[in-house]
Amino acid sequence: MSEWREVKMEELASEEPGSIAIGPFGSRMKSDVYTESGVPVIRGTNIASSRAWKNDWVFVSDDFADGLPNCNAREGDLVFPHRGSIGEIAIIPGDKPRYMISTSLMKFRPNPEKVSSLFLFYYFRSATGRAEIMRYSSQVGTPGIGQPLSSLRQFRVPVPPRLEQERIAGMLSALDDKIELNRRMNETLDAMARTIFDDWFVDFGPTRANAGGREPYLDSEIWKLFPDALDDEDRPVGWTTYALCDLAHHHRATVSPSAEPDSIFEHYSLPAYDAGSEPKLDAGETIKSNKTVVPEGAVLLSKLNPEIERVWLPNAKGKLPQVASTEFLAYTPVAPVTRSTLFCLFKSPAFRTEMAAMVTGTSKSHQRVSPKALLSREVLNADPRLFAVFDNVTRSFVDRILANRLEAGALAQTRDLLLPRLMSGEIRLREAEKAVEAVA
């Protein structure tokens, strides 16, 4: 740490005009200035817990953005909320010429000769960096920073030599890149499995091709399992209509984790799903309400607000007990149905439309589907011989999704362990590199 020095953010800012800036006043950034396309506007809801963005975008025209040059953000700039989600941070990627910050945000443009943007980003992602931001915030009413720009200038940062900044940021960035690669790979695998499911069981593609005399596009042994005609209800002739209770068993057993305060539970909660579909490891004493026991080989389906897709494949059973929010319904397949079939069924747009039509509750944010009504709902048309075939085709996708998620979880744990120690100089780079090599 002898070569590290603590400096204020204003000492690290670019000398360009507007390098430290606040978003436009609310009267300048009303919804009526939004356009169909153009310059993307960063709002607090777009800032995620990683370098990636989240949620939907709004846009403004180039002319509007040109009129507020200090509110323009480009690659390497850092963005901080000064109202609402205090303590969060985003770094601007190089995928677009520019972004624009919204009313509740601040922008900081570093001087690249003095400090690495990525180093600053990871510092403020650490507990120490977040605590530095929170020193200037008020939690009374809506969380906020009272004097945003003067506070941002005063944030203090421990800064090592420039080369060491690059190495620290590069190591943490490489872990994030691998986590992001696994996430994107899982999106692709998920889409592949869903495409096959929808083609076979929703759109009846092979049956329609047979009926129209078109060439087969599947293996001949699979192709011959599909009929060559549709009935009067536009379903494959001879296929069975299944209610969910024919396909899955609903597990209702619950447990009170607080009765085992010192035990660690693998906790499948709604916030954990929304944060990246990785269960949290929580002590029993911190879990205050009853939870659903997760059975081996389950698929979890949220009954809350079904327009939001929340379908979860729990990890293979390990040493830790697995529990889920009671907002998740825990299902296991009834033979000959398989886990991959249930997973794809629950993600199918047709199934989700059925769920959305069944909600009860007047509050838009707390609409639920009755588990009993869902079990009795007809949800699938199929030939039972196809369940095993579908599993043979898609099981490797599902297995890879689980493996990628476990690896991403291990990488994230390593990153989160190293982050505060690297940012404080407590651990040497070579020690950190060995820890990364053990999981990469």
CSV table of C-alpha atoms in Angstrom, one decimal:
chain,number,residue,atom,x,y,z
A,1,MET,CA,0.0,0.0,0.0
A,2,SER,CA,3.0,2.3,0.3
A,3,GLU,CA,2.6,3.5,-3.3
A,4,TRP,CA,-1.1,4.0,-3.0
A,5,ARG,CA,-2.4,7.5,-2.3
A,6,GLU,CA,-5.9,8.7,-1.3
A,7,VAL,CA,-7.2,11.5,-3.5
A,8,LYS,CA,-10.5,13.3,-4.2
A,9,MET,CA,-12.5,12.6,-7.3
A,10,GLU,CA,-12.1,16.1,-8.5
A,11,GLU,CA,-8.3,15.5,-8.8
A,12,LEU,CA,-9.0,12.5,-11.1
A,13,ALA,CA,-11.4,14.3,-13.4
A,14,SER,CA,-10.8,15.0,-17.1
A,15,GLU,CA,-9.9,18.6,-17.9
A,16,GLU,CA,-12.7,18.7,-20.5
A,17,PRO,CA,-15.6,21.0,-19.8
A,18,GLY,CA,-18.6,19.1,-18.2
A,19,SER,CA,-16.5,16.2,-17.0
A,20,ILE,CA,-18.4,16.4,-13.7
A,21,ALA,CA,-22.1,17.0,-14.5
A,22,ILE,CA,-25.6,16.4,-13.3
A,23,GLY,CA,-28.6,15.3,-15.4
A,24,PRO,CA,-31.1,17.9,-16.8
A,25,PHE,CA,-33.7,19.5,-14.6
A,26,GLY,CA,-37.0,17.5,-14.6
A,27,SER,CA,-38.7,20.2,-16.7
A,28,ARG,CA,-36.1,19.7,-19.5
A,29,MET,CA,-36.5,15.9,-19.5
A,30,LYS,CA,-40.2,15.1,-19.6
A,31,SER,CA,-41.6,12.1,-21.3
A,32,ASP,CA,-42.8,14.1,-24.3
A,33,VAL,CA,-39.2,14.6,-25.5
A,34,TYR,CA,-38.8,10.8,-25.9
A,35,THR,CA,-38.5,9.4,-29.4
A,36,GLU,CA,-38.8,6.0,-31.0
A,37,SER,CA,-35.0,5.9,-31.5
A,38,GLY,CA,-31.9,8.1,-31.2
A,39,VAL,CA,-29.7,8.7,-28.2
A,40,PRO,CA,-30.4,6.2,-25.4
A,41,VAL,CA,-31.2,7.8,-22.1
A,42,ILE,CA,-29.8,6.2,-19.0
A,43,ARG,CA,-32.2,6.0,-16.1
A,44,GLY,CA,-31.7,4.6,-12.6
A,45,THR,CA,-33.7,1.5,-13.7
A,46,ASN,CA,-31.1,0.7,-16.3
A,47,ILE,CA,-28.2,0.4,-13.9
A,48,ALA,CA,-27.5,-3.3,-13.0
A,49,SER,CA,-25.3,-5.0,-10.5
A,50,SER,CA,-22.8,-5.7,-13.3
A,51,ARG,CA,-21.3,-3.8,-16.3
A,52,ALA,CA,-24.4,-4.8,-18.3
A,53,TRP,CA,-27.6,-2.7,-18.5
A,54,LYS,CA,-31.1,-3.9,-17.6
A,55,ASN,CA,-34.7,-3.0,-18.4
A,56,ASP,CA,-36.1,-1.1,-21.3
A,57,TRP,CA,-34.7,2.1,-22.9
A,58,VAL,CA,-36.1,5.4,-23.8
A,59,PHE,CA,-34.5,7.7,-26.4
A,60,VAL,CA,-34.1,11.4,-27.3
A,61,SER,CA,-33.3,12.9,-30.6
A,62,ASP,CA,-29.8,13.9,-31.6
A,63,ASP,CA,-30.8,17.6,-31.6
A,64,PHE,CA,-32.1,17.3,-28.1
A,65,ALA,CA,-28.9,15.6,-26.9
A,66,ASP,CA,-26.8,18.2,-28.7
A,67,GLY,CA,-28.6,20.9,-26.7
A,68,LEU,CA,-27.4,19.4,-23.4
A,69,PRO,CA,-23.8,18.6,-24.1
A,70,ASN,CA,-22.8,18.2,-20.4
A,71,CYS,CA,-25.5,15.5,-20.0
A,72,ASN,CA,-23.9,13.4,-22.8
A,73,ALA,CA,-21.9,10.4,-21.7
A,74,ARG,CA,-19.4,8.4,-23.7
A,75,GLU,CA,-17.2,5.3,-23.4
A,76,GLY,CA,-15.4,5.2,-20.1
A,77,ASP,CA,-17.6,7.7,-18.3
A,78,LEU,CA,-19.0,6.7,-14.9
A,79,VAL,CA,-22.6,7.3,-13.9
A,80,PHE,CA,-23.9,7.6,-10.3
A,81,PRO,CA,-27.5,8.0,-9.1
A,82,HIS,CA,-27.9,11.0,-6.8
A,83,ARG,CA,-31.5,10.1,-6.0
A,84,GLY,CA,-33.2,6.7,-5.5
A,85,SER,CA,-30.6,3.9,-5.9
A,86,ILE,CA,-27.8,5.6,-4.1
A,87,GLY,CA,-24.6,3.5,-4.1
A,88,GLU,CA,-25.0,2.1,-7.6
A,89,ILE,CA,-22.7,2.8,-10.4
A,90,ALA,CA,-22.5,2.2,-14.2
A,91,ILE,CA,-19.6,2.5,-16.7
A,92,ILE,CA,-20.4,3.6,-20.2
A,93,PRO,CA,-19.5,0.9,-22.8
A,94,GLY,CA,-18.3,1.6,-26.3
A,95,ASP,CA,-21.2,0.1,-28.1
A,96,LYS,CA,-22.8,3.5,-29.0
A,97,PRO,CA,-21.4,6.9,-29.9
A,98,ARG,CA,-23.0,8.4,-26.8
A,99,TYR,CA,-25.6,8.0,-24.2
A,100,MET,CA,-27.5,10.7,-22.2
A,101,ILE,CA,-28.0,10.8,-18.4
A,102,SER,CA,-31.4,11.4,-17.0
A,103,THR,CA,-32.5,13.8,-14.2
A,104,SER,CA,-31.5,11.6,-11.2
A,105,LEU,CA,-28.0,10.8,-12.4
A,106,MET,CA,-24.5,12.3,-12.2
A,107,LYS,CA,-21.7,11.8,-14.7
A,108,PHE,CA,-17.9,11.6,-14.0
A,109,ARG,CA,-15.3,11.6,-16.8
A,110,PRO,CA,-11.9,10.5,-15.6
A,111,ASN,CA,-8.6,11.7,-16.8
A,112,PRO,CA,-7.1,8.6,-18.4
A,113,GLU,CA,-3.6,9.7,-17.6
A,114,LYS,CA,-4.4,9.6,-13.9
A,115,VAL,CA,-6.9,6.8,-13.4
A,116,SER,CA,-8.4,3.8,-15.1
A,117,SER,CA,-12.2,4.1,-15.6
A,118,LEU,CA,-12.6,0.4,-14.8
A,119,PHE,CA,-10.5,0.7,-11.7
A,120,LEU,CA,-12.9,3.5,-10.4
A,121,PHE,CA,-15.9,1.4,-11.4
A,122,TYR,CA,-14.7,-1.6,-9.4
A,123,TYR,CA,-13.7,0.6,-6.5
A,124,PHE,CA,-17.2,2.0,-6.2
A,125,ARG,CA,-18.6,-1.5,-6.6
A,126,SER,CA,-16.7,-2.6,-3.4
A,127,ALA,CA,-18.2,-2.2,0.0
A,128,THR,CA,-15.6,0.5,0.8
A,129,GLY,CA,-16.5,2.5,-2.3
A,130,ARG,CA,-20.2,2.2,-1.7
A,131,ALA,CA,-19.7,3.3,1.9
A,132,GLU,CA,-17.9,6.4,0.6
A,133,ILE,CA,-20.9,7.3,-1.6
A,134,MET,CA,-23.3,6.7,1.3
A,135,ARG,CA,-21.4,9.1,3.6
A,136,TYR,CA,-22.9,11.9,1.5
A,137,SER,CA,-26.4,10.6,1.2
A,138,SER,CA,-29.6,11.0,3.2
A,139,GLN,CA,-31.9,8.1,3.8
A,140,VAL,CA,-34.8,10.2,5.0
A,141,GLY,CA,-37.7,10.0,2.6
A,142,THR,CA,-36.4,9.2,-0.9
A,143,PRO,CA,-32.7,8.4,-0.6
A,144,GLY,CA,-30.6,11.2,-2.1
A,145,ILE,CA,-27.4,13.1,-2.1
A,146,GLY,CA,-28.2,16.7,-1.1
A,147,GLN,CA,-25.4,18.5,-3.0
A,148,PRO,CA,-24.7,16.1,-5.8
A,149,LEU,CA,-21.9,17.6,-7.7
A,150,SER,CA,-20.0,19.0,-4.7
A,151,SER,CA,-20.3,15.6,-3.1
A,152,LEU,CA,-19.1,13.8,-6.1
A,153,ARG,CA,-16.0,16.0,-6.3
A,154,GLN,CA,-15.3,15.1,-2.6
A,155,PHE,CA,-15.5,11.3,-2.9
A,156,ARG,CA,-12.2,9.9,-1.8
A,157,VAL,CA,-10.5,7.1,-3.6
A,158,PRO,CA,-7.3,5.1,-2.8
A,159,VAL,CA,-5.3,5.0,-6.0
A,160,PRO,CA,-2.4,2.7,-6.8
A,161,PRO,CA,0.1,3.3,-9.6
A,162,ARG,CA,-1.4,3.4,-13.0
A,163,LEU,CA,-0.1,0.0,-14.2
A,164,GLU,CA,-1.4,-1.6,-11.0
A,165,GLN,CA,-4.8,-0.1,-11.6
A,166,GLU,CA,-4.9,-1.7,-15.0
A,167,ARG,CA,-4.0,-5.1,-13.7
A,168,ILE,CA,-6.5,-5.0,-10.9
A,169,ALA,CA,-9.3,-3.8,-13.2
A,170,GLY,CA,-8.3,-6.2,-15.9
A,171,MET,CA,-8.5,-9.2,-13.5
A,172,LEU,CA,-11.9,-8.2,-12.2
A,173,SER,CA,-13.1,-7.4,-15.7
A,174,ALA,CA,-12.0,-10.8,-17.0
A,175,LEU,CA,-14.2,-12.5,-14.3
A,176,ASP,CA,-17.1,-10.3,-15.3
A,177,ASP,CA,-16.6,-11.1,-19.0
A,178,LYS,CA,-16.6,-14.8,-18.3
A,179,ILE,CA,-19.8,-14.4,-16.2
A,180,GLU,CA,-21.4,-12.4,-19.0
A,181,LEU,CA,-20.3,-15.0,-21.6
A,182,ASN,CA,-22.0,-17.8,-19.6
A,183,ARG,CA,-25.1,-15.7,-19.3
A,184,ARG,CA,-25.3,-15.1,-23.0
A,185,MET,CA,-24.6,-18.8,-23.7
A,186,ASN,CA,-27.4,-19.7,-21.5
A,187,GLU,CA,-29.7,-17.3,-23.3
A,188,THR,CA,-28.8,-19.1,-26.6
A,189,LEU,CA,-29.3,-22.6,-25.1
A,190,ASP,CA,-32.6,-21.5,-23.6
A,191,ALA,CA,-33.8,-20.1,-26.9
A,192,MET,CA,-32.7,-23.2,-28.8
A,193,ALA,CA,-34.7,-25.5,-26.4
A,194,ARG,CA,-37.7,-23.3,-26.5
A,195,THR,CA,-37.7,-23.0,-30.3
A,196,ILE,CA,-37.8,-26.8,-30.6
A,197,PHE,CA,-40.6,-27.1,-28.0
A,198,ASP,CA,-42.7,-24.4,-29.7
A,199,ASP,CA,-42.2,-26.0,-33.1
A,200,TRP,CA,-43.2,-29.5,-32.0
A,201,PHE,CA,-45.9,-28.8,-29.4
A,202,VAL,CA,-47.3,-25.3,-30.0
A,203,ASP,CA,-47.0,-24.5,-33.7
A,204,PHE,CA,-47.1,-28.2,-34.8
A,205,GLY,CA,-44.4,-27.5,-37.4
A,206,PRO,CA,-43.6,-31.1,-38.3
A,207,THR,CA,-47.3,-32.1,-38.6
A,208,ARG,CA,-48.0,-29.1,-40.8
A,209,ALA,CA,-45.1,-30.0,-43.0
A,210,ASN,CA,-46.3,-33.5,-43.3
A,211,ALA,CA,-49.8,-32.3,-44.1
A,212,GLY,CA,-48.5,-30.0,-46.7
A,213,GLY,CA,-46.2,-32.6,-48.3
A,214,ARG,CA,-43.1,-30.7,-47.4
A,215,GLU,CA,-39.6,-32.2,-46.9
A,216,PRO,CA,-38.8,-33.5,-43.4
A,217,TYR,CA,-36.4,-31.4,-41.4
A,218,LEU,CA,-35.8,-33.8,-38.5
A,219,ASP,CA,-34.2,-37.2,-38.2
A,220,SER,CA,-36.4,-39.8,-39.9
A,221,GLU,CA,-37.0,-41.8,-36.7
A,222,ILE,CA,-38.3,-38.6,-35.0
A,223,TRP,CA,-40.2,-37.4,-38.1
A,224,LYS,CA,-42.3,-40.5,-38.3
A,225,LEU,CA,-43.7,-39.9,-34.8
A,226,PHE,CA,-45.6,-36.8,-36.1
A,227,PRO,CA,-49.0,-37.3,-37.8
A,228,ASP,CA,-49.7,-36.0,-41.3
A,229,ALA,CA,-53.0,-34.2,-40.5
A,230,LEU,CA,-54.7,-31.8,-38.2
A,231,ASP,CA,-58.1,-32.2,-36.7
A,232,ASP,CA,-61.0,-29.8,-36.7
A,233,GLU,CA,-59.5,-27.9,-33.7
A,234,ASP,CA,-56.2,-27.5,-35.6
A,235,ARG,CA,-54.4,-30.0,-33.4
A,236,PRO,CA,-52.4,-33.0,-34.6
A,237,VAL,CA,-54.7,-36.0,-35.2
A,238,GLY,CA,-54.5,-38.6,-32.5
A,239,TRP,CA,-52.6,-36.4,-30.0
A,240,THR,CA,-53.6,-36.3,-26.3
A,241,THR,CA,-54.6,-33.1,-24.6
A,242,TYR,CA,-52.9,-32.8,-21.2
A,243,ALA,CA,-53.8,-30.7,-18.1
A,244,LEU,CA,-50.9,-29.6,-16.0
A,245,CYS,CA,-51.8,-32.2,-13.3
A,246,ASP,CA,-51.2,-34.9,-15.9
A,247,LEU,CA,-47.7,-33.6,-16.6
A,248,ALA,CA,-46.4,-32.4,-13.2
A,249,HIS,CA,-46.7,-33.0,-9.4
A,250,HIS,CA,-47.1,-29.9,-7.3
A,251,HIS,CA,-45.0,-30.0,-4.1
A,252,ARG,CA,-46.5,-28.1,-1.2
A,253,ALA,CA,-44.3,-29.0,1.7
A,254,THR,CA,-42.9,-26.0,3.6
A,255,VAL,CA,-40.3,-25.5,6.3
A,256,SER,CA,-39.4,-22.7,8.7
A,257,PRO,CA,-35.7,-21.9,8.3
A,258,SER,CA,-35.7,-19.7,11.3
A,259,ALA,CA,-36.1,-22.8,13.4
A,260,GLU,CA,-32.6,-23.7,12.4
A,261,PRO,CA,-30.9,-20.3,12.9
A,262,ASP,CA,-27.3,-21.5,12.4
A,263,SER,CA,-28.0,-23.6,9.3
A,264,ILE,CA,-27.2,-22.3,5.8
A,265,PHE,CA,-29.9,-22.6,3.2
A,266,GLU,CA,-29.7,-22.4,-0.6
A,267,HIS,CA,-32.5,-19.8,-0.9
A,268,TYR,CA,-34.4,-19.4,-4.2
A,269,SER,CA,-36.1,-16.1,-3.7
A,270,LEU,CA,-37.8,-13.6,-6.1
A,271,PRO,CA,-35.0,-11.0,-5.5
A,272,ALA,CA,-32.3,-13.6,-6.2
A,273,TYR,CA,-34.0,-14.7,-9.4
A,274,ASP,CA,-34.4,-11.1,-10.6
A,275,ALA,CA,-30.7,-10.3,-9.7
A,276,GLY,CA,-29.4,-13.1,-12.0
A,277,SER,CA,-31.1,-16.4,-11.3
A,278,GLU,CA,-28.5,-17.5,-8.7
A,279,PRO,CA,-29.8,-18.6,-5.3
A,280,LYS,CA,-28.5,-16.9,-2.2
A,281,LEU,CA,-26.8,-18.7,0.7
A,282,ASP,CA,-28.7,-17.4,3.7
A,283,ALA,CA,-28.6,-18.3,7.4
A,284,GLY,CA,-31.8,-19.7,8.8
A,285,GLU,CA,-32.0,-16.8,11.3
A,286,THR,CA,-32.3,-14.3,8.4
A,287,ILE,CA,-35.2,-16.1,6.7
A,288,LYS,CA,-38.2,-15.0,8.7
A,289,SER,CA,-41.2,-16.7,6.9
A,290,ASN,CA,-42.0,-20.3,5.9
A,291,LYS,CA,-40.5,-21.4,2.6
A,292,THR,CA,-41.3,-24.2,0.1
A,293,VAL,CA,-39.0,-27.2,0.3
A,294,VAL,CA,-37.4,-27.7,-3.1
A,295,PRO,CA,-37.6,-31.3,-4.2
A,296,GLU,CA,-34.9,-33.0,-6.3
A,297,GLY,CA,-35.3,-32.4,-10.1
A,298,ALA,CA,-37.8,-29.6,-9.6
A,299,VAL,CA,-38.8,-26.7,-11.9
A,300,LEU,CA,-39.9,-23.5,-10.1
A,301,LEU,CA,-42.6,-21.4,-11.6
A,302,SER,CA,-43.6,-18.0,-10.1
A,303,LYS,CA,-47.3,-17.6,-9.5
A,304,LEU,CA,-46.9,-13.8,-8.8
A,305,ASN,CA,-47.3,-11.4,-11.8
A,306,PRO,CA,-47.1,-14.0,-14.5
A,307,GLU,CA,-46.4,-11.4,-17.2
A,308,ILE,CA,-42.9,-11.4,-15.7
A,309,GLU,CA,-41.3,-14.7,-16.8
A,310,ARG,CA,-39.7,-16.4,-13.7
A,311,VAL,CA,-38.9,-20.0,-14.4
A,312,TRP,CA,-36.1,-21.5,-12.4
A,313,LEU,CA,-34.1,-24.8,-12.6
A,314,PRO,CA,-32.7,-25.4,-9.1
A,315,ASN,CA,-29.1,-26.7,-8.8
A,316,ALA,CA,-28.5,-30.4,-8.2
A,317,LYS,CA,-29.0,-31.3,-4.6
A,318,GLY,CA,-25.8,-30.7,-2.5
A,319,LYS,CA,-25.1,-30.6,1.2
A,320,LEU,CA,-27.2,-27.5,1.8
A,321,PRO,CA,-31.0,-27.7,2.2
A,322,GLN,CA,-32.9,-25.9,-0.7
A,323,VAL,CA,-35.9,-23.7,0.0
A,324,ALA,CA,-37.9,-21.3,-2.2
A,325,SER,CA,-40.2,-18.4,-1.8
A,326,THR,CA,-43.8,-19.5,-1.5
A,327,GLU,CA,-44.4,-17.3,-4.5
A,328,PHE,CA,-42.7,-20.1,-6.5
A,329,LEU,CA,-44.6,-23.2,-7.3
A,330,ALA,CA,-42.4,-26.3,-7.1
A,331,TYR,CA,-43.1,-29.0,-9.7
A,332,THR,CA,-41.5,-32.3,-10.7
A,333,PRO,CA,-42.4,-34.1,-13.9
A,334,VAL,CA,-44.8,-37.1,-14.0
A,335,ALA,CA,-43.4,-39.9,-16.2
A,336,PRO,CA,-43.0,-40.0,-19.2
A,337,VAL,CA,-42.7,-36.2,-19.0
A,338,THR,CA,-39.2,-34.9,-18.3
A,339,ARG,CA,-37.8,-31.9,-16.6
A,340,SER,CA,-36.7,-30.3,-19.8
A,341,THR,CA,-40.2,-30.6,-21.1
A,342,LEU,CA,-41.7,-28.9,-18.1
A,343,PHE,CA,-39.0,-26.2,-18.2
A,344,CYS,CA,-39.8,-25.4,-21.9
A,345,LEU,CA,-43.5,-25.6,-21.3
A,346,PHE,CA,-43.4,-23.0,-18.5
A,347,LYS,CA,-41.4,-20.7,-20.7
A,348,SER,CA,-43.6,-21.1,-23.8
A,349,PRO,CA,-45.5,-17.9,-24.8
A,350,ALA,CA,-48.7,-19.9,-25.2
A,351,PHE,CA,-48.4,-21.2,-21.6
A,352,ARG,CA,-47.6,-17.8,-20.3
A,353,THR,CA,-50.7,-16.3,-22.1
A,354,GLU,CA,-52.8,-19.0,-20.3
A,355,MET,CA,-51.3,-18.0,-17.0
A,356,ALA,CA,-51.9,-14.3,-17.5
A,357,ALA,CA,-55.6,-15.0,-18.2
A,358,MET,CA,-56.0,-16.7,-14.8
A,359,VAL,CA,-54.7,-14.0,-12.5
A,360,THR,CA,-56.6,-12.8,-9.5
A,361,GLY,CA,-56.1,-9.6,-7.5
A,362,THR,CA,-56.8,-6.0,-8.3
A,363,SER,CA,-53.3,-4.6,-7.7
A,364,LYS,CA,-51.2,-4.8,-10.9
A,365,SER,CA,-48.1,-5.4,-8.8
A,366,HIS,CA,-49.6,-8.3,-6.8
A,367,GLN,CA,-51.6,-10.5,-9.2
A,368,ARG,CA,-51.4,-14.2,-8.6
A,369,VAL,CA,-52.4,-17.4,-10.3
A,370,SER,CA,-54.3,-20.0,-8.2
A,371,PRO,CA,-52.2,-23.2,-8.0
A,372,LYS,CA,-55.3,-25.4,-7.9
A,373,ALA,CA,-56.8,-23.7,-11.0
A,374,LEU,CA,-53.4,-23.9,-12.9
A,375,LEU,CA,-53.1,-27.7,-12.2
A,376,SER,CA,-56.5,-28.4,-13.8
A,377,ARG,CA,-55.8,-26.2,-16.8
A,378,GLU,CA,-55.3,-27.9,-20.2
A,379,VAL,CA,-51.8,-26.8,-21.3
A,380,LEU,CA,-50.3,-29.2,-23.9
A,381,ASN,CA,-51.2,-31.4,-26.8
A,382,ALA,CA,-48.7,-34.2,-27.5
A,383,ASP,CA,-48.0,-37.8,-28.3
A,384,PRO,CA,-46.5,-39.3,-25.2
A,385,ARG,CA,-43.8,-41.0,-27.2
A,386,LEU,CA,-42.4,-37.6,-28.0
A,387,PHE,CA,-41.5,-36.7,-24.4
A,388,ALA,CA,-38.5,-39.0,-24.2
A,389,VAL,CA,-37.4,-37.9,-27.7
A,390,PHE,CA,-37.7,-34.2,-26.8
A,391,ASP,CA,-35.6,-34.9,-23.7
A,392,ASN,CA,-32.9,-36.7,-25.7
A,393,VAL,CA,-32.7,-33.6,-28.0
A,394,THR,CA,-32.8,-30.9,-25.3
A,395,ARG,CA,-31.4,-32.5,-22.1
A,396,SER,CA,-27.8,-31.4,-23.1
A,397,PHE,CA,-29.0,-27.8,-23.4
A,398,VAL,CA,-30.6,-27.9,-19.9
A,399,ASP,CA,-27.5,-29.6,-18.4
A,400,ARG,CA,-25.2,-27.0,-19.9
A,401,ILE,CA,-27.4,-24.2,-18.6
A,402,LEU,CA,-27.1,-25.5,-15.1
A,403,ALA,CA,-23.3,-26.0,-15.4
A,404,ASN,CA,-22.8,-22.5,-16.8
A,405,ARG,CA,-24.8,-21.1,-14.0
A,406,LEU,CA,-22.8,-22.9,-11.4
A,407,GLU,CA,-19.6,-21.7,-12.9
A,408,ALA,CA,-20.8,-18.2,-13.1
A,409,GLY,CA,-21.8,-18.4,-9.4
A,410,ALA,CA,-18.3,-19.6,-8.5
A,411,LEU,CA,-16.7,-16.8,-10.6
A,412,ALA,CA,-19.0,-14.2,-9.0
A,413,GLN,CA,-18.1,-15.4,-5.5
A,414,THR,CA,-14.4,-15.2,-6.4
A,415,ARG,CA,-14.8,-11.7,-7.8
A,416,ASP,CA,-16.8,-10.5,-4.7
A,417,LEU,CA,-14.1,-12.1,-2.4
A,418,LEU,CA,-11.2,-10.4,-4.2
A,419,LEU,CA,-12.8,-7.1,-4.9
A,420,PRO,CA,-12.6,-5.5,-1.4
A,421,ARG,CA,-9.1,-7.0,-0.8
A,422,LEU,CA,-7.7,-5.8,-4.1
A,423,MET,CA,-9.2,-2.4,-3.6
A,424,SER,CA,-7.6,-2.0,-0.2
A,425,GLY,CA,-4.3,-3.4,-1.2
A,426,GLU,CA,-4.7,-6.2,1.4
A,427,ILE,CA,-4.0,-8.9,-1.2
A,428,ARG,CA,-1.2,-9.0,-3.7
A,429,LEU,CA,-2.0,-9.4,-7.4
A,430,ARG,CA,-0.2,-12.7,-7.7
A,431,GLU,CA,-2.3,-14.1,-4.8
A,432,ALA,CA,-5.4,-12.9,-6.5
A,433,GLU,CA,-4.3,-14.4,-9.9
A,434,LYS,CA,-3.9,-17.8,-8.2
A,435,ALA,CA,-7.5,-17.6,-6.8
A,436,VAL,CA,-8.8,-16.8,-10.2
A,437,GLU,CA,-6.9,-19.6,-11.8
A,438,ALA,CA,-8.6,-22.1,-9.4
A,439,VAL,CA,-12.1,-21.3,-10.7
A,440,ALA,CA,-11.5,-20.1,-14.3
